[in-house]
Amino acid sequence: MNAGETQRTPWIVGVSGASGTPYAAAVLRALLDAGESVDLVVSRASRLTLLDETGISFRDAHWRDDLREWLARGADGKPDAFDADVDRVRYWNAGDLAAGPSSGSYPAKGMLIVPASTACVAGVALGLSKDLLQRVAGVTLKERRPLVVAVRETPLNGPTLRHLVALDDAGATVLPASPAFYAGATHIQDLVDFVAGRVLDAVGVAHTLYRRWEGELGGAGGTA
């Protein structure tokens, strides 16, 4: 880095294999809209989920084109619903355990795992580091950086609940992908954006993804 240059300090977004790729897309779009830089890690399992939910194949050699197509797609599956500028995104292969974010010396603001599968939750809670996503989550915790785990699967059994408690004890924010209805949702994208907005709230990134509660009953009734 040359004198006078500002160090790039991204948010790291990890996408695991749970259903819910629209949540990840909404978080990524909102981070980029807020002017943030992003490092992206897409697990092998999540590629299958992405293909099943959107029809998009996420390929290492063509990740920019595939990511742009993914972020442009609405939660209802319609293409070209959003403009997506991915110039501030850096992609890391999930199998690359020597990638920059695998080290605590790599500058990062924190990590958001959206969505987080129960397998991912277990791996992070147990410190397995079986792929780059889990390794980066462990690094994030040891460096005392914000880690948000947007667990999506249901129901949750005893072992998973204990893993989530362990993550909370370690300093992570456990944020179930649980949309609320007081914001006046009228489309599936509204419900997705609510969860994405709560993820960003947890790390203090400004957004306008949902209508906030203002203490007035019936406020959602007038939205369209």
PDB file of C-alpha atoms in Angstrom:
ATOM      1  CA  MET A   1       0.000   0.000   0.000  1.00  0.00           C
ATOM      2  CA  ASN A   2       1.413   3.363  -1.012  1.00  0.00           C
ATOM      3  CA  ALA A   3       1.574   6.353   1.325  1.00  0.00           C
ATOM      4  CA  GLY A   4      -1.738   8.188   1.355  1.00  0.00           C
ATOM      5  CA  GLU A   5      -3.780   5.143   0.279  1.00  0.00           C
ATOM      6  CA  THR A   6      -6.611   3.966   2.504  1.00  0.00           C
ATOM      7  CA  GLN A   7      -6.382   0.353   3.603  1.00  0.00           C
ATOM      8  CA  ARG A   8      -9.189  -1.824   2.309  1.00  0.00           C
ATOM      9  CA  THR A   9     -11.027  -3.279   5.306  1.00  0.00           C
ATOM     10  CA  PRO A  10     -13.919  -5.459   4.140  1.00  0.00           C
ATOM     11  CA  TRP A  11     -16.791  -7.255   5.734  1.00  0.00           C
ATOM     12  CA  ILE A  12     -16.404 -10.986   5.125  1.00  0.00           C
ATOM     13  CA  VAL A  13     -19.625 -12.701   4.042  1.00  0.00           C
ATOM     14  CA  GLY A  14     -19.781 -16.477   4.294  1.00  0.00           C
ATOM     15  CA  VAL A  15     -22.562 -18.380   2.553  1.00  0.00           C
ATOM     16  CA  SER A  16     -23.132 -21.915   3.857  1.00  0.00           C
ATOM     17  CA  GLY A  17     -25.339 -24.698   2.541  1.00  0.00           C
ATOM     18  CA  ALA A  18     -28.633 -23.941   4.300  1.00  0.00           C
ATOM     19  CA  SER A  19     -31.613 -22.853   2.235  1.00  0.00           C
ATOM     20  CA  GLY A  20     -31.829 -19.071   2.096  1.00  0.00           C
ATOM     21  CA  THR A  21     -29.554 -17.768  -0.636  1.00  0.00           C
ATOM     22  CA  PRO A  22     -31.876 -14.751  -1.123  1.00  0.00           C
ATOM     23  CA  TYR A  23     -30.885 -13.643   2.407  1.00  0.00           C
ATOM     24  CA  ALA A  24     -27.229 -13.676   1.396  1.00  0.00           C
ATOM     25  CA  ALA A  25     -27.959 -11.747  -1.792  1.00  0.00           C
ATOM     26  CA  ALA A  26     -29.882  -9.069   0.134  1.00  0.00           C
ATOM     27  CA  VAL A  27     -27.058  -8.670   2.665  1.00  0.00           C
ATOM     28  CA  LEU A  28     -24.452  -8.419  -0.090  1.00  0.00           C
ATOM     29  CA  ARG A  29     -26.452  -5.816  -2.027  1.00  0.00           C
ATOM     30  CA  ALA A  30     -27.029  -3.717   1.091  1.00  0.00           C
ATOM     31  CA  LEU A  31     -23.359  -3.792   2.094  1.00  0.00           C
ATOM     32  CA  LEU A  32     -22.336  -2.657  -1.376  1.00  0.00           C
ATOM     33  CA  ASP A  33     -25.064   0.013  -1.428  1.00  0.00           C
ATOM     34  CA  ALA A  34     -23.646   1.297   1.874  1.00  0.00           C
ATOM     35  CA  GLY A  35     -20.242   1.724   0.255  1.00  0.00           C
ATOM     36  CA  GLU A  36     -18.671  -1.225   2.066  1.00  0.00           C
ATOM     37  CA  SER A  37     -16.079  -3.579   0.628  1.00  0.00           C
ATOM     38  CA  VAL A  38     -16.848  -7.298   0.789  1.00  0.00           C
ATOM     39  CA  ASP A  39     -14.818 -10.486   0.843  1.00  0.00           C
ATOM     40  CA  LEU A  40     -16.995 -13.429  -0.190  1.00  0.00           C
ATOM     41  CA  VAL A  41     -16.641 -17.110   0.727  1.00  0.00           C
ATOM     42  CA  VAL A  42     -19.168 -19.518  -0.823  1.00  0.00           C
ATOM     43  CA  SER A  43     -19.099 -23.052   0.595  1.00  0.00           C
ATOM     44  CA  ARG A  44     -19.307 -26.084  -1.650  1.00  0.00           C
ATOM     45  CA  ALA A  45     -22.669 -27.068  -0.197  1.00  0.00           C
ATOM     46  CA  SER A  46     -24.078 -23.586  -0.766  1.00  0.00           C
ATOM     47  CA  ARG A  47     -23.340 -23.847  -4.486  1.00  0.00           C
ATOM     48  CA  LEU A  48     -25.804 -26.732  -4.663  1.00  0.00           C
ATOM     49  CA  THR A  49     -28.386 -24.716  -2.739  1.00  0.00           C
ATOM     50  CA  LEU A  50     -27.827 -21.691  -4.972  1.00  0.00           C
ATOM     51  CA  LEU A  51     -28.269 -23.849  -8.080  1.00  0.00           C
ATOM     52  CA  ASP A  52     -31.466 -25.360  -6.673  1.00  0.00           C
ATOM     53  CA  GLU A  53     -32.966 -22.046  -5.507  1.00  0.00           C
ATOM     54  CA  THR A  54     -31.957 -19.827  -8.425  1.00  0.00           C
ATOM     55  CA  GLY A  55     -30.693 -22.001 -11.269  1.00  0.00           C
ATOM     56  CA  ILE A  56     -27.337 -20.192 -11.091  1.00  0.00           C
ATOM     57  CA  SER A  57     -24.102 -22.181 -11.167  1.00  0.00           C
ATOM     58  CA  PHE A  58     -21.453 -20.391  -9.108  1.00  0.00           C
ATOM     59  CA  ARG A  59     -18.128 -21.013 -10.845  1.00  0.00           C
ATOM     60  CA  ASP A  60     -14.691 -20.006  -9.590  1.00  0.00           C
ATOM     61  CA  ALA A  61     -13.484 -18.991 -13.032  1.00  0.00           C
ATOM     62  CA  HIS A  62     -16.580 -16.884 -13.718  1.00  0.00           C
ATOM     63  CA  TRP A  63     -17.518 -15.768 -10.210  1.00  0.00           C
ATOM     64  CA  ARG A  64     -17.990 -12.100 -11.121  1.00  0.00           C
ATOM     65  CA  ASP A  65     -20.551 -12.871 -13.811  1.00  0.00           C
ATOM     66  CA  ASP A  66     -22.305 -15.446 -11.635  1.00  0.00           C
ATOM     67  CA  LEU A  67     -22.359 -13.148  -8.607  1.00  0.00           C
ATOM     68  CA  ARG A  68     -23.706 -10.272 -10.667  1.00  0.00           C
ATOM     69  CA  GLU A  69     -26.509 -12.496 -11.988  1.00  0.00           C
ATOM     70  CA  TRP A  70     -27.269 -13.738  -8.471  1.00  0.00           C
ATOM     71  CA  LEU A  71     -27.434 -10.284  -6.903  1.00  0.00           C
ATOM     72  CA  ALA A  72     -29.622  -8.996  -9.724  1.00  0.00           C
ATOM     73  CA  ARG A  73     -32.240 -11.673  -9.040  1.00  0.00           C
ATOM     74  CA  GLY A  74     -35.184 -10.935  -6.734  1.00  0.00           C
ATOM     75  CA  ALA A  75     -36.279 -13.246  -3.946  1.00  0.00           C
ATOM     76  CA  ASP A  76     -39.210 -14.276  -6.145  1.00  0.00           C
ATOM     77  CA  GLY A  77     -36.775 -15.554  -8.769  1.00  0.00           C
ATOM     78  CA  LYS A  78     -37.251 -12.739 -11.272  1.00  0.00           C
ATOM     79  CA  PRO A  79     -33.996 -11.801 -13.045  1.00  0.00           C
ATOM     80  CA  ASP A  80     -32.747  -8.230 -13.385  1.00  0.00           C
ATOM     81  CA  ALA A  81     -34.755  -7.033 -10.384  1.00  0.00           C
ATOM     82  CA  PHE A  82     -31.743  -5.139  -8.988  1.00  0.00           C
ATOM     83  CA  ASP A  83     -28.670  -3.370 -10.284  1.00  0.00           C
ATOM     84  CA  ALA A  84     -25.581  -5.111  -8.936  1.00  0.00           C
ATOM     85  CA  ASP A  85     -22.103  -3.561  -8.937  1.00  0.00           C
ATOM     86  CA  VAL A  86     -19.591  -6.155  -7.702  1.00  0.00           C
ATOM     87  CA  ASP A  87     -16.431  -4.077  -8.161  1.00  0.00           C
ATOM     88  CA  ARG A  88     -15.840  -3.921  -4.381  1.00  0.00           C
ATOM     89  CA  VAL A  89     -16.159  -7.691  -3.924  1.00  0.00           C
ATOM     90  CA  ARG A  90     -13.186 -10.038  -3.557  1.00  0.00           C
ATOM     91  CA  TYR A  91     -13.892 -13.731  -3.830  1.00  0.00           C
ATOM     92  CA  TRP A  92     -12.043 -16.521  -2.027  1.00  0.00           C
ATOM     93  CA  ASN A  93     -12.431 -20.220  -2.829  1.00  0.00           C
ATOM     94  CA  ALA A  94     -13.778 -22.142   0.172  1.00  0.00           C
ATOM     95  CA  GLY A  95     -11.017 -24.715  -0.206  1.00  0.00           C
ATOM     96  CA  ASP A  96      -8.221 -22.144  -0.044  1.00  0.00           C
ATOM     97  CA  LEU A  97      -7.075 -22.369   3.573  1.00  0.00           C
ATOM     98  CA  ALA A  98      -4.125 -20.099   2.752  1.00  0.00           C
ATOM     99  CA  ALA A  99      -6.422 -17.256   1.643  1.00  0.00           C
ATOM    100  CA  GLY A 100      -5.944 -13.800   3.121  1.00  0.00           C
ATOM    101  CA  PRO A 101      -8.863 -13.938   5.587  1.00  0.00           C
ATOM    102  CA  SER A 102      -7.511 -17.185   7.095  1.00  0.00           C
ATOM    103  CA  SER A 103      -5.061 -15.069   9.080  1.00  0.00           C
ATOM    104  CA  GLY A 104      -5.835 -12.710  11.935  1.00  0.00           C
ATOM    105  CA  SER A 105      -3.394 -10.214  10.433  1.00  0.00           C
ATOM    106  CA  TYR A 106      -5.676  -9.786   7.409  1.00  0.00           C
ATOM    107  CA  PRO A 107      -7.680  -6.570   7.870  1.00  0.00           C
ATOM    108  CA  ALA A 108     -11.425  -7.135   8.206  1.00  0.00           C
ATOM    109  CA  LYS A 109     -14.322  -5.463  10.002  1.00  0.00           C
ATOM    110  CA  GLY A 110     -15.997  -8.739  10.893  1.00  0.00           C
ATOM    111  CA  MET A 111     -17.897 -11.643   9.392  1.00  0.00           C
ATOM    112  CA  LEU A 112     -21.518 -12.367   8.507  1.00  0.00           C
ATOM    113  CA  ILE A 113     -22.545 -15.985   7.870  1.00  0.00           C
ATOM    114  CA  VAL A 114     -25.787 -15.811   5.893  1.00  0.00           C
ATOM    115  CA  PRO A 115     -27.402 -18.289   5.865  1.00  0.00           C
ATOM    116  CA  ALA A 116     -25.750 -20.536   8.455  1.00  0.00           C
ATOM    117  CA  SER A 117     -26.522 -24.254   8.315  1.00  0.00           C
ATOM    118  CA  THR A 118     -26.463 -26.383  11.445  1.00  0.00           C
ATOM    119  CA  ALA A 119     -23.366 -28.144  10.072  1.00  0.00           C
ATOM    120  CA  CYS A 120     -21.662 -24.769   9.728  1.00  0.00           C
ATOM    121  CA  VAL A 121     -22.758 -23.796  13.251  1.00  0.00           C
ATOM    122  CA  ALA A 122     -21.293 -27.021  14.635  1.00  0.00           C
ATOM    123  CA  GLY A 123     -18.030 -26.596  12.759  1.00  0.00           C
ATOM    124  CA  VAL A 124     -17.514 -23.036  13.989  1.00  0.00           C
ATOM    125  CA  ALA A 125     -18.567 -23.817  17.561  1.00  0.00           C
ATOM    126  CA  LEU A 126     -16.162 -26.769  17.714  1.00  0.00           C
ATOM    127  CA  GLY A 127     -13.336 -24.929  15.966  1.00  0.00           C
ATOM    128  CA  LEU A 128     -13.054 -27.519  13.193  1.00  0.00           C
ATOM    129  CA  SER A 129     -11.911 -25.167  10.388  1.00  0.00           C
ATOM    130  CA  LYS A 130     -12.717 -27.806   7.793  1.00  0.00           C
ATOM    131  CA  ASP A 131     -12.979 -25.146   5.084  1.00  0.00           C
ATOM    132  CA  LEU A 132     -12.185 -21.461   4.652  1.00  0.00           C
ATOM    133  CA  LEU A 133     -15.617 -20.341   5.851  1.00  0.00           C
ATOM    134  CA  GLN A 134     -15.199 -22.077   9.197  1.00  0.00           C
ATOM    135  CA  ARG A 135     -11.572 -21.003   9.469  1.00  0.00           C
ATOM    136  CA  VAL A 136     -12.444 -17.339   8.934  1.00  0.00           C
ATOM    137  CA  ALA A 137     -15.223 -17.564  11.514  1.00  0.00           C
ATOM    138  CA  GLY A 138     -12.735 -18.927  14.035  1.00  0.00           C
ATOM    139  CA  VAL A 139     -10.266 -16.159  13.209  1.00  0.00           C
ATOM    140  CA  THR A 140     -13.028 -13.582  13.600  1.00  0.00           C
ATOM    141  CA  LEU A 141     -13.805 -14.847  17.090  1.00  0.00           C
ATOM    142  CA  LYS A 142     -10.196 -15.023  18.241  1.00  0.00           C
ATOM    143  CA  GLU A 143      -9.563 -11.497  16.978  1.00  0.00           C
ATOM    144  CA  ARG A 144     -12.678 -10.301  18.859  1.00  0.00           C
ATOM    145  CA  ARG A 145     -14.286  -8.995  15.683  1.00  0.00           C
ATOM    146  CA  PRO A 146     -18.050  -9.044  15.156  1.00  0.00           C
ATOM    147  CA  LEU A 147     -19.418 -12.387  13.966  1.00  0.00           C
ATOM    148  CA  VAL A 148     -23.092 -12.737  13.020  1.00  0.00           C
ATOM    149  CA  VAL A 149     -24.449 -16.245  12.513  1.00  0.00           C
ATOM    150  CA  ALA A 150     -27.803 -16.145  10.707  1.00  0.00           C
ATOM    151  CA  VAL A 151     -28.933 -19.683  11.410  1.00  0.00           C
ATOM    152  CA  ARG A 152     -31.849 -20.684   9.224  1.00  0.00           C
ATOM    153  CA  GLU A 153     -32.647 -24.375   9.692  1.00  0.00           C
ATOM    154  CA  THR A 154     -35.602 -25.578  11.769  1.00  0.00           C
ATOM    155  CA  PRO A 155     -36.345 -27.349  14.049  1.00  0.00           C
ATOM    156  CA  LEU A 156     -33.216 -27.130  16.172  1.00  0.00           C
ATOM    157  CA  ASN A 157     -32.126 -30.124  18.218  1.00  0.00           C
ATOM    158  CA  GLY A 158     -30.197 -30.190  21.489  1.00  0.00           C
ATOM    159  CA  PRO A 159     -26.676 -30.374  20.027  1.00  0.00           C
ATOM    160  CA  THR A 160     -27.321 -27.429  17.708  1.00  0.00           C
ATOM    161  CA  LEU A 161     -28.812 -25.374  20.539  1.00  0.00           C
ATOM    162  CA  ARG A 162     -25.719 -26.082  22.635  1.00  0.00           C
ATOM    163  CA  HIS A 163     -23.492 -25.082  19.719  1.00  0.00           C
ATOM    164  CA  LEU A 164     -25.395 -21.804  19.389  1.00  0.00           C
ATOM    165  CA  VAL A 165     -24.982 -21.116  23.108  1.00  0.00           C
ATOM    166  CA  ALA A 166     -21.257 -21.803  22.716  1.00  0.00           C
ATOM    167  CA  LEU A 167     -21.080 -19.270  19.884  1.00  0.00           C
ATOM    168  CA  ASP A 168     -22.924 -16.712  21.977  1.00  0.00           C
ATOM    169  CA  ASP A 169     -20.509 -17.337  24.848  1.00  0.00           C
ATOM    170  CA  ALA A 170     -17.608 -16.824  22.420  1.00  0.00           C
ATOM    171  CA  GLY A 171     -18.943 -13.404  21.446  1.00  0.00           C
ATOM    172  CA  ALA A 172     -20.885 -14.151  18.270  1.00  0.00           C
ATOM    173  CA  THR A 173     -24.348 -12.762  17.562  1.00  0.00           C
ATOM    174  CA  VAL A 174     -26.786 -15.610  16.916  1.00  0.00           C
ATOM    175  CA  LEU A 175     -29.450 -14.220  14.605  1.00  0.00           C
ATOM    176  CA  PRO A 176     -32.124 -16.660  13.408  1.00  0.00           C
ATOM    177  CA  ALA A 177     -33.406 -15.922   9.915  1.00  0.00           C
ATOM    178  CA  SER A 178     -36.839 -15.116  11.319  1.00  0.00           C
ATOM    179  CA  PRO A 179     -38.743 -12.390   9.442  1.00  0.00           C
ATOM    180  CA  ALA A 180     -41.225 -10.163  11.258  1.00  0.00           C
ATOM    181  CA  PHE A 181     -44.518  -8.851   9.885  1.00  0.00           C
ATOM    182  CA  TYR A 182     -44.943  -5.515  11.682  1.00  0.00           C
ATOM    183  CA  ALA A 183     -42.982  -3.778   8.927  1.00  0.00           C
ATOM    184  CA  GLY A 184     -45.868  -4.210   6.496  1.00  0.00           C
ATOM    185  CA  ALA A 185     -44.461  -6.846   4.170  1.00  0.00           C
ATOM    186  CA  THR A 186     -46.428  -7.299   0.955  1.00  0.00           C
ATOM    187  CA  HIS A 187     -43.897  -9.300  -1.069  1.00  0.00           C
ATOM    188  CA  ILE A 188     -41.422 -12.096  -0.354  1.00  0.00           C
ATOM    189  CA  GLN A 189     -38.584  -9.621  -0.919  1.00  0.00           C
ATOM    190  CA  ASP A 190     -39.852  -7.561   2.027  1.00  0.00           C
ATOM    191  CA  LEU A 191     -39.517 -10.553   4.345  1.00  0.00           C
ATOM    192  CA  VAL A 192     -36.050 -11.345   3.031  1.00  0.00           C
ATOM    193  CA  ASP A 193     -34.977  -7.720   3.392  1.00  0.00           C
ATOM    194  CA  PHE A 194     -36.167  -7.632   7.006  1.00  0.00           C
ATOM    195  CA  VAL A 195     -33.794 -10.447   7.950  1.00  0.00           C
ATOM    196  CA  ALA A 196     -30.967  -8.891   5.939  1.00  0.00           C
ATOM    197  CA  GLY A 197     -31.607  -5.581   7.669  1.00  0.00           C
ATOM    198  CA  ARG A 198     -31.434  -7.177  11.106  1.00  0.00           C
ATOM    199  CA  VAL A 199     -28.090  -8.756  10.151  1.00  0.00           C
ATOM    200  CA  LEU A 200     -26.747  -5.330   9.223  1.00  0.00           C
ATOM    201  CA  ASP A 201     -28.249  -3.787  12.372  1.00  0.00           C
ATOM    202  CA  ALA A 202     -26.198  -6.236  14.412  1.00  0.00           C
ATOM    203  CA  VAL A 203     -22.957  -4.781  13.044  1.00  0.00           C
ATOM    204  CA  GLY A 204     -24.019  -1.139  12.736  1.00  0.00           C
ATOM    205  CA  VAL A 205     -24.191  -0.848   8.943  1.00  0.00           C
ATOM    206  CA  ALA A 206     -26.772   1.737   7.859  1.00  0.00           C
ATOM    207  CA  HIS A 207     -29.545   0.622   5.500  1.00  0.00           C
ATOM    208  CA  THR A 208     -33.161   1.251   4.523  1.00  0.00           C
ATOM    209  CA  LEU A 209     -34.244  -2.346   4.033  1.00  0.00           C
ATOM    210  CA  TYR A 210     -37.319  -2.296   6.286  1.00  0.00           C
ATOM    211  CA  ARG A 211     -39.686   0.006   8.134  1.00  0.00           C
ATOM    212  CA  ARG A 212     -38.605   0.299  11.750  1.00  0.00           C
ATOM    213  CA  TRP A 213     -40.974   0.005  14.705  1.00  0.00           C
ATOM    214  CA  GLU A 214     -41.924   3.450  16.002  1.00  0.00           C
ATOM    215  CA  GLY A 215     -44.336   2.480  18.777  1.00  0.00           C
ATOM    216  CA  GLU A 216     -47.553   3.016  16.819  1.00  0.00           C
ATOM    217  CA  LEU A 217     -49.941   0.116  16.504  1.00  0.00           C
ATOM    218  CA  GLY A 218     -51.317  -0.425  13.020  1.00  0.00           C
ATOM    219  CA  GLY A 219     -48.506   1.491  11.349  1.00  0.00           C
ATOM    220  CA  ALA A 220     -47.904  -1.290   8.857  1.00  0.00           C
ATOM    221  CA  GLY A 221     -51.474  -1.201   7.628  1.00  0.00           C
ATOM    222  CA  GLY A 222     -50.930   1.868   5.486  1.00  0.00           C
ATOM    223  CA  THR A 223     -47.888   0.513   3.628  1.00  0.00           C
ATOM    224  CA  ALA A 224     -48.117  -0.854   0.130  1.00  0.00           C
TER     225      ALA A 224
END
